[in-house]
Amino acid sequence: MHSDLLYHIALTMVPNIGDVHARALLQYFGDAEKVFAARKSSLDKFPGIGTIRSKSIKTFSHFQRAEEELRFTEQYKIAVFRQTDAGYPKRLLHCYDAPSLLYYKGNADLNHHKIMAVIGTRNHTDYGKEMTGRIIEDIAQYNVLVVSGLAYGIDALAHKAALKNKLCTVGVLAHGLDRIYPSANKTLAKEMATHGGLLTDFMSGAKPDKQNFPKRNRIVAGMADATLVIETQINGGSMITAELANNYNKDVFALPGKTTDAKSAGCNYLIRSNKAALITCGKEMAEFMNWSEAPGKKKVVQKELFIELTAEEKTIMQIIGEKETASIDEITPRCSFSSSTIAAAILNLELQGIITCLPGKIYKLL
């Protein structure tokens, strides 16, 4: 495992090879070591690679730096997730630019059944602060994992409110796990590491440079079922995250504000342009997301139905019933059926009113 992980880390360091190219190469060759071992002529002909990128792979020589990173993760007990690993956030796999590798320090399940991202301006108003606390307090009864960017302002308020209400919360960083930025959030980050986690696709040593934040934002948007924008200016960084969430076909919500308030201009625009649904409290968001079941209430699954089901449909129904909800990425590995057979079985179960599809392509028994 360590050998492949070493080569996988190295692959993320190769110039001109980003997450999209890395994913395609890994799917074709099977693992990172085989990518480096491939003939240049084979890489030259690979779709999207060409001679420049193949040369970058074949001339790469910084494996010592990859070894240092591997030792760093082992020393500080940092989990490293490849896209094929069980701990990798499966919702990200639906995003075309999903990170090839993720570094994680924490104990929260990144595949939690309910995940919401809470984002907003660094320079919030009293209204933004109050509403962040209120909404997360409302949401707490639904056992939601709260994700944000550990920045000043709304991000930090969301993390703190989650911890206050006994919710796990994950901060996605725009730098390596050898530092915390801003430094004022070090105490908060330490608490999150034991009641949630810190996640990044940057190696140790990476600084919080300006260009890293949009890259960070795609993880925030991609790993959540829904993104809530509390306050943002029309040109704020949260607008990028909201746009990414829309592009990933995620649900986006926004808190309305005064038309004269610049800090709410972005939220008002998202609502006006139908890029976000308007909410005024956590209960509205929970209802929209189908999270509004009574806390602790266990659904009794009917074992026998009058409807005749195929063997494939019965298998999929059983998998969903075991966990109450299951994503397609959780169903597929446990079946020996083809993707088309699984898709057809799921569609038939939906049409017969046996299961329903929740936001984020999560399936649930009715």
Coordinates of C-alpha atoms in Angstrom, one line a residue:
M1 CA 0.0 0.0 0.0
H2 CA 2.7 2.4 0.9
S3 CA 4.5 1.9 -2.4
D4 CA 1.4 2.8 -4.4
L5 CA 0.6 5.7 -2.1
L6 CA 4.1 7.0 -2.5
Y7 CA 3.7 7.0 -6.3
H8 CA 0.2 8.5 -6.0
I9 CA 1.6 11.4 -4.0
A10 CA 4.3 11.8 -6.6
L11 CA 1.7 11.9 -9.4
T12 CA 0.0 14.9 -7.7
M13 CA 3.3 16.7 -7.9
V14 CA 3.9 16.2 -11.6
P15 CA 3.8 19.5 -13.5
N16 CA 0.9 19.9 -16.0
I17 CA -1.0 16.8 -14.5
G18 CA -4.0 18.0 -12.6
D19 CA -6.8 16.1 -10.9
V20 CA -8.8 15.4 -14.2
H21 CA -5.8 14.0 -16.0
A22 CA -4.7 12.0 -12.9
R23 CA -8.1 10.4 -12.5
A24 CA -8.2 9.4 -16.2
L25 CA -4.6 7.9 -16.0
L26 CA -5.3 6.0 -12.8
Q27 CA -8.5 4.5 -14.2
Y28 CA -6.8 3.3 -17.3
F29 CA -3.4 2.1 -15.9
G30 CA -4.8 0.8 -12.6
D31 CA -2.5 2.5 -10.1
A32 CA 0.1 5.4 -9.9
E33 CA 3.2 3.2 -10.1
K34 CA 2.0 1.8 -13.5
V35 CA 1.5 5.4 -14.7
F36 CA 5.1 6.2 -14.1
A37 CA 6.2 2.8 -15.6
A38 CA 4.2 3.3 -18.8
R39 CA 6.1 3.8 -22.0
K40 CA 6.3 7.4 -23.2
S41 CA 4.8 6.4 -26.5
S42 CA 1.7 5.0 -24.7
L43 CA 1.4 8.2 -22.7
D44 CA 1.8 10.4 -25.8
K45 CA -1.3 8.7 -27.3
F46 CA -3.4 8.8 -24.2
P47 CA -6.4 11.2 -24.6
G48 CA -5.6 14.7 -23.2
I49 CA -2.0 13.9 -22.3
G50 CA 0.1 14.4 -25.4
T51 CA 3.9 14.9 -25.6
I52 CA 4.3 17.7 -23.1
R53 CA 2.4 16.0 -20.2
S54 CA 4.0 12.6 -21.0
K55 CA 7.4 14.2 -20.8
S56 CA 6.5 15.7 -17.4
I57 CA 5.6 12.2 -16.1
K58 CA 8.7 10.5 -17.6
T59 CA 11.2 13.1 -16.4
F60 CA 9.7 13.5 -12.9
S61 CA 12.4 12.9 -10.3
H62 CA 11.2 14.4 -7.0
F63 CA 10.2 11.1 -5.4
Q64 CA 12.2 12.0 -2.3
R65 CA 9.7 14.8 -1.6
A66 CA 6.9 12.3 -1.9
E67 CA 8.7 10.1 0.6
E68 CA 9.0 13.0 3.0
E69 CA 5.3 13.7 2.7
L70 CA 4.5 10.0 3.4
R71 CA 6.6 10.2 6.5
F72 CA 4.9 13.4 7.6
T73 CA 1.5 11.8 7.3
E74 CA 2.6 8.8 9.3
Q75 CA 4.3 10.9 12.0
Y76 CA 1.2 13.0 12.6
K77 CA -1.3 10.3 12.0
I78 CA -2.8 11.9 9.0
A79 CA -5.1 9.8 6.8
V80 CA -4.4 9.9 3.1
F81 CA -7.4 9.0 0.9
R82 CA -7.3 8.0 -2.7
Q83 CA -10.5 8.1 -4.7
T84 CA -10.7 4.3 -4.4
D85 CA -10.4 4.3 -0.6
A86 CA -13.4 3.8 1.6
G87 CA -12.7 7.0 3.6
Y88 CA -12.7 9.2 0.5
P89 CA -15.8 11.5 0.4
K90 CA -17.9 9.7 -2.2
R91 CA -20.0 12.7 -3.1
L92 CA -16.9 14.3 -4.6
L93 CA -16.6 11.5 -7.1
H94 CA -19.6 13.0 -8.9
C95 CA -17.5 16.1 -9.5
Y96 CA -15.3 16.0 -12.7
D97 CA -12.4 17.8 -10.9
A98 CA -12.5 15.7 -7.7
P99 CA -9.1 15.8 -5.9
S100 CA -6.9 12.9 -6.7
L101 CA -5.7 12.7 -3.1
L102 CA -6.9 14.1 0.2
Y103 CA -5.1 14.5 3.5
Y104 CA -7.3 14.3 6.6
K105 CA -6.8 14.8 10.3
G106 CA -10.0 14.0 12.2
N107 CA -12.6 11.5 13.2
A108 CA -15.8 12.6 11.4
D109 CA -17.2 10.4 8.7
L110 CA -16.6 12.2 5.4
N111 CA -19.5 10.1 4.0
H112 CA -21.9 11.1 6.7
H113 CA -25.5 10.7 5.6
K114 CA -26.3 14.4 5.9
I115 CA -23.7 17.1 5.0
M116 CA -24.2 20.8 4.7
A117 CA -21.7 23.5 3.8
V118 CA -22.1 26.9 5.5
I119 CA -20.2 29.8 3.9
G120 CA -20.1 33.5 3.9
T121 CA -18.2 36.7 4.2
R122 CA -15.2 37.2 6.4
N123 CA -16.6 40.6 7.5
H124 CA -20.0 39.6 8.7
T125 CA -22.7 41.8 10.3
D126 CA -24.4 41.2 13.6
Y127 CA -27.3 39.8 11.5
G128 CA -25.1 37.3 9.8
K129 CA -23.6 36.2 13.2
E130 CA -27.0 35.8 14.8
M131 CA -28.5 33.9 11.9
T132 CA -25.6 31.5 11.6
G133 CA -26.0 30.5 15.2
R134 CA -29.8 30.2 14.9
I135 CA -29.8 28.1 11.7
I136 CA -27.2 25.6 13.0
E137 CA -29.1 25.4 16.3
D138 CA -32.2 24.5 14.3
I139 CA -30.3 22.0 12.2
A140 CA -28.6 20.3 15.2
Q141 CA -31.6 17.9 15.8
Y142 CA -31.0 16.3 12.4
N143 CA -27.4 15.2 13.1
V144 CA -25.9 17.0 10.2
L145 CA -22.1 17.3 9.5
V146 CA -21.2 20.9 9.0
V147 CA -18.5 21.8 6.5
S148 CA -16.8 25.2 5.9
G149 CA -13.5 26.7 5.1
L150 CA -12.1 27.7 8.6
A151 CA -11.7 31.3 7.5
Y152 CA -12.5 34.4 9.5
G153 CA -16.1 35.4 9.7
I154 CA -19.0 33.2 8.8
D155 CA -16.8 30.1 8.3
A156 CA -15.5 30.2 11.9
L157 CA -18.9 31.1 13.3
A158 CA -20.4 28.0 11.6
H159 CA -17.7 25.7 13.0
K160 CA -18.1 27.2 16.5
A161 CA -21.9 26.9 16.3
A162 CA -21.7 23.3 15.2
L163 CA -19.4 22.4 18.1
K164 CA -21.6 24.3 20.5
N165 CA -24.6 22.2 19.3
K166 CA -22.7 18.9 19.5
L167 CA -22.4 18.5 15.8
C168 CA -19.2 17.3 14.1
T169 CA -17.7 19.9 11.8
V170 CA -15.0 19.7 9.1
G171 CA -12.8 22.5 8.0
V172 CA -11.4 22.4 4.4
L173 CA -8.1 24.1 4.2
A174 CA -6.3 26.0 1.3
H175 CA -2.9 24.9 2.5
G176 CA -1.1 21.9 4.0
L177 CA -1.8 20.3 7.4
D178 CA 1.5 21.6 8.9
R179 CA -0.1 25.0 9.6
I180 CA -3.4 26.7 10.4
Y181 CA -4.5 29.8 8.6
P182 CA -5.6 32.2 10.0
S183 CA -3.5 31.5 13.1
A184 CA -6.3 33.0 15.2
N185 CA -8.3 29.8 14.5
K186 CA -5.7 27.4 15.9
T187 CA -7.6 26.7 19.1
L188 CA -10.8 26.2 17.1
A189 CA -8.9 23.9 14.6
K190 CA -7.6 21.8 17.5
E191 CA -11.1 21.2 18.9
M192 CA -12.4 20.4 15.4
A193 CA -9.7 17.7 15.0
T194 CA -11.3 15.8 17.8
H195 CA -14.9 16.6 17.0
G196 CA -14.8 16.6 13.2
G197 CA -11.7 17.1 11.2
L198 CA -9.4 19.1 9.0
L199 CA -9.3 18.2 5.3
T200 CA -7.1 19.4 2.4
D201 CA -5.7 18.3 -1.0
F202 CA -2.5 20.3 -0.4
M203 CA 0.7 18.7 0.8
S204 CA 2.6 20.0 3.9
G205 CA 4.5 23.1 3.1
A206 CA 1.8 24.5 0.8
K207 CA 1.0 28.1 1.9
P208 CA -2.4 29.7 1.9
D209 CA -1.8 31.5 -1.4
K210 CA -4.6 33.4 -3.1
Q211 CA -5.0 30.9 -5.9
N212 CA -5.5 28.0 -3.5
F213 CA -8.8 29.3 -2.1
P214 CA -11.0 28.6 -5.2
K215 CA -9.4 25.1 -5.3
R216 CA -10.4 24.7 -1.7
N217 CA -13.9 25.9 -2.4
R218 CA -14.6 23.1 -4.9
I219 CA -14.2 20.5 -2.0
V220 CA -16.5 22.4 0.2
A221 CA -19.2 22.5 -2.5
G222 CA -18.6 19.0 -3.8
M223 CA -18.6 17.0 -0.5
A224 CA -21.8 18.5 0.8
D225 CA -25.4 17.7 -0.1
A226 CA -26.4 21.4 0.3
T227 CA -24.6 24.7 0.5
L228 CA -25.9 27.6 2.6
V229 CA -24.7 31.1 1.9
I230 CA -25.3 33.4 5.0
E231 CA -23.8 36.7 3.8
T232 CA -21.7 37.6 0.9
Q233 CA -20.9 40.6 -1.3
I234 CA -21.7 40.3 -5.0
N235 CA -18.0 39.6 -5.8
G236 CA -17.2 37.6 -2.6
G237 CA -15.4 34.3 -2.6
S238 CA -18.6 32.6 -1.4
M239 CA -20.2 33.4 -4.8
I240 CA -17.5 31.1 -6.4
T241 CA -18.4 28.3 -4.0
A242 CA -22.2 28.8 -4.7
E243 CA -21.5 28.7 -8.4
L244 CA -19.4 25.5 -8.1
A245 CA -22.2 23.9 -6.0
N246 CA -24.7 24.8 -8.8
N247 CA -22.4 23.3 -11.4
Y248 CA -22.2 20.1 -9.4
N249 CA -26.0 19.9 -9.3
K250 CA -26.0 20.5 -5.5
D251 CA -28.8 22.3 -3.6
V252 CA -27.9 25.9 -2.8
F253 CA -29.7 28.1 -0.2
A254 CA -29.2 31.7 0.7
L255 CA -30.3 33.9 3.5
P256 CA -32.0 37.1 2.2
G257 CA -30.9 40.5 3.5
K258 CA -31.7 44.2 3.1
T259 CA -31.5 45.4 -0.5
T260 CA -29.3 48.3 0.7
D261 CA -26.8 46.0 2.5
A262 CA -23.7 45.2 0.5
K263 CA -23.0 42.2 2.7
S264 CA -26.3 40.6 1.5
A265 CA -26.0 41.7 -2.2
G266 CA -24.6 38.3 -3.2
C267 CA -27.3 36.3 -1.4
N268 CA -30.1 38.5 -2.9
Y269 CA -28.6 38.0 -6.3
L270 CA -28.4 34.2 -5.9
I271 CA -32.1 34.1 -4.9
R272 CA -33.2 36.5 -7.6
S273 CA -31.4 34.6 -10.3
N274 CA -32.8 31.2 -9.1
K275 CA -29.4 30.0 -8.2
A276 CA -30.3 29.6 -4.6
A277 CA -33.5 28.8 -2.6
L278 CA -34.5 31.4 0.0
I279 CA -34.6 30.3 3.6
T280 CA -35.1 32.1 6.8
C281 CA -34.5 29.3 9.3
G282 CA -32.9 25.9 9.6
K283 CA -36.3 24.2 9.7
E284 CA -37.0 25.4 6.1
M285 CA -33.8 24.0 4.9
A286 CA -34.3 20.7 6.7
E287 CA -37.8 20.4 5.1
F288 CA -36.4 21.2 1.6
M289 CA -33.7 18.5 2.1
N290 CA -36.1 15.9 3.5
W291 CA -34.3 16.0 6.8
S292 CA -37.5 16.7 8.7
E293 CA -38.1 13.3 10.3
A294 CA -38.5 13.2 14.1
P295 CA -35.1 12.8 15.8
G296 CA -34.4 9.3 16.9
K297 CA -37.4 7.9 15.0
K298 CA -36.5 4.6 13.4
K299 CA -38.3 3.7 10.2
V300 CA -39.7 0.2 10.3
V301 CA -38.9 -1.4 7.0
Q302 CA -41.5 -3.8 5.6
K303 CA -39.7 -7.0 4.8
E304 CA -42.3 -8.5 2.5
L305 CA -44.1 -6.6 -0.2
F306 CA -47.1 -7.6 -2.4
I307 CA -45.1 -6.2 -5.4
E308 CA -43.0 -8.9 -7.1
L309 CA -39.3 -7.8 -7.2
T310 CA -36.5 -9.2 -9.2
A311 CA -33.4 -10.6 -7.5
E312 CA -31.5 -7.4 -8.3
E313 CA -34.2 -5.2 -6.9
K314 CA -34.4 -7.2 -3.7
T315 CA -30.6 -7.0 -3.2
I316 CA -30.6 -3.2 -3.7
M317 CA -33.6 -2.8 -1.4
Q318 CA -31.8 -4.8 1.3
I319 CA -28.7 -2.7 1.0
I320 CA -30.6 0.5 1.3
G321 CA -32.7 -0.9 4.2
E322 CA -29.6 -1.9 6.2
K323 CA -28.4 1.8 6.5
E324 CA -31.8 3.5 6.0
T325 CA -30.1 5.5 3.3
A326 CA -27.4 4.7 0.7
S327 CA -25.7 6.4 -2.2
I328 CA -25.1 4.8 -5.6
D329 CA -21.4 4.7 -4.7
E330 CA -22.3 2.6 -1.6
I331 CA -24.7 0.3 -3.5
T332 CA -22.5 -0.5 -6.5
P333 CA -19.5 -2.2 -4.7
R334 CA -21.9 -4.5 -2.8
C335 CA -23.6 -5.8 -6.0
S336 CA -22.3 -8.1 -8.7
F337 CA -24.5 -6.5 -11.3
S338 CA -23.5 -4.2 -14.1
S339 CA -24.0 -0.4 -13.8
S340 CA -26.9 -0.5 -16.3
T341 CA -28.6 -3.3 -14.3
I342 CA -28.3 -1.3 -11.1
A343 CA -29.6 1.8 -12.7
A344 CA -32.6 0.0 -14.2
A345 CA -33.4 -1.7 -10.8
I346 CA -33.2 1.6 -8.9
L347 CA -35.5 3.3 -11.5
N348 CA -38.0 0.5 -11.2
L349 CA -38.0 0.7 -7.4
E350 CA -38.6 4.4 -7.6
L351 CA -41.4 4.0 -10.1
Q352 CA -43.1 1.4 -7.8
G353 CA -42.9 3.8 -4.8
I354 CA -40.5 1.6 -2.8
I355 CA -37.6 4.0 -2.6
T356 CA -37.1 7.7 -3.1
C357 CA -34.1 9.7 -4.3
L358 CA -33.0 12.4 -1.8
P359 CA -30.7 15.3 -2.7
G360 CA -27.1 14.2 -3.4
K361 CA -28.3 11.0 -5.1
I362 CA -29.0 9.3 -1.8
Y363 CA -31.7 6.6 -1.9
K364 CA -34.1 5.8 0.9
L365 CA -36.9 3.3 1.5
L366 CA -40.4 4.7 1.7

